Short mmCIF file of C-alpha atoms and ligand atoms in Angstrom, two decimals:
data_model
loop_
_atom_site.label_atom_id
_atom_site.label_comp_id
_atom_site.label_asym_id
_atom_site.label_seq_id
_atom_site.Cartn_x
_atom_site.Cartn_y
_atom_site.Cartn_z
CA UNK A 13 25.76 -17.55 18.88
CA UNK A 14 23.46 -19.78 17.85
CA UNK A 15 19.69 -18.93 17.30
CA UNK A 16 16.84 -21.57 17.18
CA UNK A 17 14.02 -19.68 16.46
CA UNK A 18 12.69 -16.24 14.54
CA UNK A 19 9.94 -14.25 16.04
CA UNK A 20 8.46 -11.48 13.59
CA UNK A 21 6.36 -9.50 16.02
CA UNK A 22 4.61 -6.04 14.70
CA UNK A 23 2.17 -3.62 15.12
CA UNK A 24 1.21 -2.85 11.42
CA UNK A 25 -2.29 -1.16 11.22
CA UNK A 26 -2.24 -1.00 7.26
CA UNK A 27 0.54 -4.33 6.47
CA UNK A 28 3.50 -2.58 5.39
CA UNK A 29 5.55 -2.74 8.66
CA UNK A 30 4.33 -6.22 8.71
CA UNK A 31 5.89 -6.94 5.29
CA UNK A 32 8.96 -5.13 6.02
CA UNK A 33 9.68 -7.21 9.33
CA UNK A 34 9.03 -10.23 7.31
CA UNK A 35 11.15 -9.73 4.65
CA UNK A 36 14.08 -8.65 7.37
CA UNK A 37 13.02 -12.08 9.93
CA UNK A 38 12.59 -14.71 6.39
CA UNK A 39 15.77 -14.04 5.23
CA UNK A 40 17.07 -15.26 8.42
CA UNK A 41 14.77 -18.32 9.01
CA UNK A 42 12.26 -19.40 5.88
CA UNK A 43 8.63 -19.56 8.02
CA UNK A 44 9.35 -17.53 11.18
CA UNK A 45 7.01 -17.09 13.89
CA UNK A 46 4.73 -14.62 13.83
CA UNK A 47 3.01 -12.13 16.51
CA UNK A 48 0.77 -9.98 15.25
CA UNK A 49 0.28 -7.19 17.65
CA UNK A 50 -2.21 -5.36 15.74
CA UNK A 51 -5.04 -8.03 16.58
CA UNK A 52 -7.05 -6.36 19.40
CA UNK A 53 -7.47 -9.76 20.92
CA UNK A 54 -3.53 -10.02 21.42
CA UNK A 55 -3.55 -6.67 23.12
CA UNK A 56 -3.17 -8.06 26.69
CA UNK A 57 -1.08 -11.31 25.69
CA UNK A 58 2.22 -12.35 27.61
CA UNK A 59 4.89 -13.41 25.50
CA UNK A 60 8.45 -14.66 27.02
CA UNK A 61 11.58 -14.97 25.05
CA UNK A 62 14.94 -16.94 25.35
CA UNK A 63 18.10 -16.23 24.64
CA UNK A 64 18.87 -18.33 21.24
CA UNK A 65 15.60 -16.95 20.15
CA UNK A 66 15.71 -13.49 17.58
CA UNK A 67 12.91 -11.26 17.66
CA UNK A 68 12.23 -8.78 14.70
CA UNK A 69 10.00 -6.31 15.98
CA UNK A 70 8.16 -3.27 14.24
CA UNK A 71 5.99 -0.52 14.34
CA UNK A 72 5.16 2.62 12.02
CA UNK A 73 6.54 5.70 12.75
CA UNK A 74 3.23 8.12 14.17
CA UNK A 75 4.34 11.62 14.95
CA UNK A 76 7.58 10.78 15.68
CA UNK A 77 6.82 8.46 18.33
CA UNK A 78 5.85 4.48 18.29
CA UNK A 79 1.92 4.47 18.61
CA UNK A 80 0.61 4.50 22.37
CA UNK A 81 -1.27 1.38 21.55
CA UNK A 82 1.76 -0.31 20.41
CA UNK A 83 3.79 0.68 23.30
CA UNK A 84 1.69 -0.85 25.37
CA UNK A 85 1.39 -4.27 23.40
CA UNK A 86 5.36 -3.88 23.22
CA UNK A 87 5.62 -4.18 27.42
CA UNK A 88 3.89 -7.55 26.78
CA UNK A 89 7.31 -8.83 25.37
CA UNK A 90 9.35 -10.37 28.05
CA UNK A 91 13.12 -11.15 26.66
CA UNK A 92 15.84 -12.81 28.70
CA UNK A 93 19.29 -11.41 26.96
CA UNK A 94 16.76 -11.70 23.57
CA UNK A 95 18.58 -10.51 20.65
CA UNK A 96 15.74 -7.84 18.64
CA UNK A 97 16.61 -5.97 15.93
CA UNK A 98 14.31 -2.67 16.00
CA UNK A 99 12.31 -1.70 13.05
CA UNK A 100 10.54 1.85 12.86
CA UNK A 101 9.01 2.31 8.96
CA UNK A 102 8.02 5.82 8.60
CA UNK A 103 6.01 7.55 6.00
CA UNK A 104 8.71 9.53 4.32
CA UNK A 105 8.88 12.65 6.67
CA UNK A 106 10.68 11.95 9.48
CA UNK A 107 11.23 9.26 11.96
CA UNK A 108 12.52 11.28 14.91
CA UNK A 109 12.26 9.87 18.47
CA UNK A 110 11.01 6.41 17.42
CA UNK A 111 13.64 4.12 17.23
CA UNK A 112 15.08 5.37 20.56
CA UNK A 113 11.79 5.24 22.37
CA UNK A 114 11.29 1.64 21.08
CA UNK A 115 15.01 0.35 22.12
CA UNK A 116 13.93 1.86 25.63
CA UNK A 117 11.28 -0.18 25.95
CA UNK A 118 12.70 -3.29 24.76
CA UNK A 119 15.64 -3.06 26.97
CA UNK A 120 13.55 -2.52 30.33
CA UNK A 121 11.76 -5.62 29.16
CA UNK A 122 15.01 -8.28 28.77
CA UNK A 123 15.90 -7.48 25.22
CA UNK A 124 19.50 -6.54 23.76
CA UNK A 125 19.00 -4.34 20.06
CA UNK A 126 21.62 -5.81 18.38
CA UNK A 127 20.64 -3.89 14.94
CA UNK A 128 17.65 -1.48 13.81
CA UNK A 129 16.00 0.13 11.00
CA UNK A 130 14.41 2.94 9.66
CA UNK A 131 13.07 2.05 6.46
CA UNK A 132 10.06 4.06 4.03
CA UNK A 133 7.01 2.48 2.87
CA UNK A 134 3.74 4.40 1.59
CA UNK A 135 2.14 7.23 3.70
CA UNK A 136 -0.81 5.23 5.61
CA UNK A 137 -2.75 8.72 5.38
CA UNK A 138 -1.81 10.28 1.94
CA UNK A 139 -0.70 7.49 -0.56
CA UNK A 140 1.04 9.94 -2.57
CA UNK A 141 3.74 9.94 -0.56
CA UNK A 142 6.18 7.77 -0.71
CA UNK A 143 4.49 5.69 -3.63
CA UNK A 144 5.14 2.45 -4.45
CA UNK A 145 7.78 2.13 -1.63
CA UNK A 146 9.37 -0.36 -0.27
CA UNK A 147 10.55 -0.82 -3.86
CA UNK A 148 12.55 -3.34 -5.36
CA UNK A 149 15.84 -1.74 -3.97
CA UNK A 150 14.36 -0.92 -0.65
CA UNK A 151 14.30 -4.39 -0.33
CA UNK A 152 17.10 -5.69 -1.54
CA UNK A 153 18.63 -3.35 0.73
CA UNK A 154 16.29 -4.66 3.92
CA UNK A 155 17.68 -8.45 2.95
CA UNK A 156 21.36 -7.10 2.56
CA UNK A 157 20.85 -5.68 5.69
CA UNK A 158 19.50 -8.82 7.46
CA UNK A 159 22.50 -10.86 5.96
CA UNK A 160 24.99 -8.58 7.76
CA UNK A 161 23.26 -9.02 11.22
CA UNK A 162 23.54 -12.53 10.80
CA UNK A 163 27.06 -12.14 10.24
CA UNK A 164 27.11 -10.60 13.43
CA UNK A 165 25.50 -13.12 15.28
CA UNK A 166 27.00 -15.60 14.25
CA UNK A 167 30.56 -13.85 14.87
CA UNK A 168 28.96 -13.06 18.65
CA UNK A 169 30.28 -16.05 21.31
CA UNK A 170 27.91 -14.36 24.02
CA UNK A 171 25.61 -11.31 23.94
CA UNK A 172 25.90 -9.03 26.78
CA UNK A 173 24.57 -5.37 27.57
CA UNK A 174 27.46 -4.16 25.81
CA UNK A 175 26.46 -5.17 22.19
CA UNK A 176 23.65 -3.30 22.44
CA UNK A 177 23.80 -0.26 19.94
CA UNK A 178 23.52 3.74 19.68
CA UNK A 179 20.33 4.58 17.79
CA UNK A 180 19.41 8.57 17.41
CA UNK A 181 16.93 10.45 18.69
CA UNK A 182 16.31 13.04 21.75
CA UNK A 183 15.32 12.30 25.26
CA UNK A 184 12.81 13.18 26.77
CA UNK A 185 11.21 11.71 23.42
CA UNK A 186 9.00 14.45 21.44
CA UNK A 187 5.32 15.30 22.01
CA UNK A 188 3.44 13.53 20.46
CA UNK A 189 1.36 15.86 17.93
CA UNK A 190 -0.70 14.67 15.20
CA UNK A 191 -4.08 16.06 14.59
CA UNK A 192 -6.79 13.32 14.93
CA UNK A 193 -7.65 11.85 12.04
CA UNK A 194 -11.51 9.53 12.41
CA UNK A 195 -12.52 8.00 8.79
CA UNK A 196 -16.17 7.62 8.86
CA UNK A 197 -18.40 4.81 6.97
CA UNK A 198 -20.73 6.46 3.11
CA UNK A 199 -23.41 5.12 1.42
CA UNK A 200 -21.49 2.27 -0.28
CA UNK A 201 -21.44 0.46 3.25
CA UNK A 202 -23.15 -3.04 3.27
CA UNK A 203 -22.58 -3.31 7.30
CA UNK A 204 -20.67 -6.69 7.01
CA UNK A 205 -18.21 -5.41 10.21
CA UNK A 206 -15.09 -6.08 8.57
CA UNK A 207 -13.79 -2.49 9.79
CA UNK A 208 -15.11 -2.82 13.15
CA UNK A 209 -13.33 -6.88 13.68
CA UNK A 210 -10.02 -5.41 12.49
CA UNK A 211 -10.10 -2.06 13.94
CA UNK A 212 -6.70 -2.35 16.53
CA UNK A 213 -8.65 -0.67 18.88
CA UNK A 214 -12.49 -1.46 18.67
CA UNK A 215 -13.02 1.90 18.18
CA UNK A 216 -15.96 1.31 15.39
CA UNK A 217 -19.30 -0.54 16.81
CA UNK A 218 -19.92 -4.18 15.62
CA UNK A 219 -23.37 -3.30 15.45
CA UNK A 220 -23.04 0.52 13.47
CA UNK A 221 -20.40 0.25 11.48
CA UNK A 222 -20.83 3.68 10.43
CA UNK A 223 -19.91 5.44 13.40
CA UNK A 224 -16.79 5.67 14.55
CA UNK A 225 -15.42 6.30 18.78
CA UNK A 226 -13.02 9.31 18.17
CA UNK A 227 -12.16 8.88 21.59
CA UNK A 228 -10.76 5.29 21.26
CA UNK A 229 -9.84 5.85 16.91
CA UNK A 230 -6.13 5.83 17.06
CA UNK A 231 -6.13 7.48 13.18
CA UNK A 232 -4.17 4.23 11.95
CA UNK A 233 -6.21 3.76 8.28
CA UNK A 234 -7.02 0.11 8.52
CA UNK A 235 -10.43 0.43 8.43
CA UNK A 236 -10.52 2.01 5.07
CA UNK A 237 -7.68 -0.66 3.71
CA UNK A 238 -10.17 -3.19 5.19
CA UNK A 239 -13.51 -2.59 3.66
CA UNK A 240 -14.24 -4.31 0.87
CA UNK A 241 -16.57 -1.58 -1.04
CA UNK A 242 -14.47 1.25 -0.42
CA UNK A 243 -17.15 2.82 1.76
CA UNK A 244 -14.73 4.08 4.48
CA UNK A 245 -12.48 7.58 4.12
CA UNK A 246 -11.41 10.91 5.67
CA UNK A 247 -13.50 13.98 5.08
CA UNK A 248 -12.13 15.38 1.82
CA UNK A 249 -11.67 18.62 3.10
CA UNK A 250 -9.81 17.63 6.13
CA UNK A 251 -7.39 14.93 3.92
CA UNK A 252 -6.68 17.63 1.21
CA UNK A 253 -5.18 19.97 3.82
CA UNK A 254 -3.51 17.23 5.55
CA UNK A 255 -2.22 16.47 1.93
CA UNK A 256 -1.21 19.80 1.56
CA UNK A 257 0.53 19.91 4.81
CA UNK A 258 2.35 16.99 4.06
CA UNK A 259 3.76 17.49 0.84
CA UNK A 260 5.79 20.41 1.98
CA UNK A 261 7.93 18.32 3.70
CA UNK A 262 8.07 14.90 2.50
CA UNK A 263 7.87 15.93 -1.46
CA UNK A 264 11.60 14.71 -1.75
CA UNK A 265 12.13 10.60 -1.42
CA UNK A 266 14.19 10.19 1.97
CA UNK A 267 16.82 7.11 2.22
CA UNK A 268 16.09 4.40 3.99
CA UNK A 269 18.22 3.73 7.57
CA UNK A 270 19.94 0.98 8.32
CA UNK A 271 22.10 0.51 11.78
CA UNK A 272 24.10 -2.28 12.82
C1 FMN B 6 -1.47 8.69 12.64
C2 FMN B 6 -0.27 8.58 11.74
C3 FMN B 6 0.87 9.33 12.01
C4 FMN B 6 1.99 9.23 11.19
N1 FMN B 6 3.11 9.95 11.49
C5 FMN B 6 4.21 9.84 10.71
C6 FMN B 6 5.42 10.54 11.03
O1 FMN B 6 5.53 11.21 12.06
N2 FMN B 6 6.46 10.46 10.17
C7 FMN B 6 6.40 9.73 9.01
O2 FMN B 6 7.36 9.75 8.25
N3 FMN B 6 5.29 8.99 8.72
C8 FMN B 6 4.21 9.03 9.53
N4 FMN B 6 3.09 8.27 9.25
C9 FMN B 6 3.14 7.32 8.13
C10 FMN B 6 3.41 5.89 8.60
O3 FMN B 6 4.47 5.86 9.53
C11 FMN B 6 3.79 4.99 7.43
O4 FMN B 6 2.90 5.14 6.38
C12 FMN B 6 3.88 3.51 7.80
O5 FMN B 6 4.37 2.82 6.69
C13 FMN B 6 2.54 2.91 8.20
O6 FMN B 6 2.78 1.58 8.62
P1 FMN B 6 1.70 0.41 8.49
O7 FMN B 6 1.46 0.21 7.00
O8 FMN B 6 2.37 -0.76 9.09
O9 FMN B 6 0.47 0.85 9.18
C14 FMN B 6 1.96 8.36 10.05
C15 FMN B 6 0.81 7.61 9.79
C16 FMN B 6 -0.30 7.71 10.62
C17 FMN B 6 -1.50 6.86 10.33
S1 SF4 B 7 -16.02 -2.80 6.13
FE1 SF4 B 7 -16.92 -1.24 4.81
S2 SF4 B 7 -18.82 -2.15 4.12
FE2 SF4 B 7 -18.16 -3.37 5.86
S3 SF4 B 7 -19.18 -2.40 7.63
FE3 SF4 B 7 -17.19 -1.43 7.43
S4 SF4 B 7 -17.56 0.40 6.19
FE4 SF4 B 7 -19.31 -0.94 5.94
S1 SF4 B 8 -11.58 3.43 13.42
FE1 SF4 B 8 -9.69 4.53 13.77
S2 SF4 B 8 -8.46 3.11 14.97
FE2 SF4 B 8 -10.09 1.89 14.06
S3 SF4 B 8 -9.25 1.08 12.17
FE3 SF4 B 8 -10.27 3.02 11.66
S4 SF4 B 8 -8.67 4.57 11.78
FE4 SF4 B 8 -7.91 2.74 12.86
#
């Protein structure tokens, strides 16, 4: 089948989903399309799909699950017999529930998963984990990977509901149960708003920086990547135990997933 366009469409609070789709969506087509549905302004977009087109869509792995807020974006996406290859990056523990969870969504909204992923990058919360990752074979592997479902495409006369593939992963999908996480603004903060513009969820006031809506915070780490003087973090106490916590069971490097 023939495909005239690549869409790389991701929720990617701290970039490395983002760079992971794009490495998967450039090897197809050089310059592909971008959606970025991370941008609070985008949250409410409409966006319809054809057939011929490919859309590479990802999201990070929280608790398990794809990220409410991304979930929701995700409904925006309207395919009609789309092609999508799934992408779930997860921080080294485990990805559990949401690569199935996505593929539901997708396919009650047009789309046909005709490959997915489950690849590691860096632990948004504790960048000990998972160092340094994607690495230089992680993505060699992600552009092997996009090579072979190519191949498939191109060896596919028509897509139908039956190319759609078998991802794991339980349903009814697992609770979702991480412990709130709200990084709050020091003394090194200028107030220049940069967190609070490219907070996904306006959760941090344009007018005091410093605070932050736990109520609306979504725990993604952006803010902190964001700030230019390093003024945002977690309470030490609270990011040492969650460190701790962590390390017990994501201390050994996990392979990366690839499905076709
Ligand atoms: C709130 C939250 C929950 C997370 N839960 C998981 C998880 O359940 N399993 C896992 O392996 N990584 C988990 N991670 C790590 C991210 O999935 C991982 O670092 C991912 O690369 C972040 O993507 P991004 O850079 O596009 O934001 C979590 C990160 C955050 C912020
Ligand atoms: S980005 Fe950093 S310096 Fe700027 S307002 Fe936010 S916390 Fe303050
Ligand atoms: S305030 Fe919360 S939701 Fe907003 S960028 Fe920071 S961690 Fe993410």
């Amino acid at each position: 089948m023939e495909i005239n366009q690549v869409i790389a469409a991701y929720f990617s609070p701290t970039y490395s989903t983002r760079d992971i789709v794009l490495t998967i969506s450039s090897e197809i087509q050089h310059s592909p399309k971008q959606i970025d549905l991370s941008i609070y302004d985008n949250r409410e977009t409409s966006y319809s799909f054809s057939s011929h087109e490919l859309v590479v869509l990802g999201v990070p792995v929280y608790g398990g699950r794809v990220p409410a807020d991304a979930a929701k974006r995700i409904h925006n996406l309207h395919g009609n017999n789309t092609p999508i290859i799934l992408v779930a990056v997860y921080g080294n523990r485990e990805f559990e529930d949401a690569l199935i969870e996505l593929k539901d969504i997708v396919v009650s909204n047009g789309f046909i998963p005709v490959a997915a992923a489950a690849p590691v990058a860096q632990h948004s919360i504790i960048h000990s984990i998972a160092a340094g990752r994607p690495n230089a074979q992680d993505i060699q592997q992600a552009r092997d990977f996009s090579k072979k479902v190519q191949d498939k495409l191109k060896k596919t006369v028509v897509l139908t509901q039956q190319d759609c593939i078998q991802l794991p992963g339980n349903q009814p999908y697992k609770k979702y149960g991480v412990i709130p996480l709200h990084p709050k603004a020091g003394h090194n903060c200028i107030q220049c708003g940069k967190c609070a513009s490219n907070c996904p969820v306006h959760a941090i006031p344009q007018d005091h920086p410093d605070q932050t809506n736990t109520e609306q915070c979504i725990s993604c780490m952006r803010c902190i990547v964001v700030c230019p003087k390093h003024a945002r973090g977690l309470n030490p106490i609270v990011k040492a135990a969650t460190a701790n916590k962590l390390k017990k069971v994501c201390s050994q490097p996990k392979e990366n997933l690839w499905i076709l």
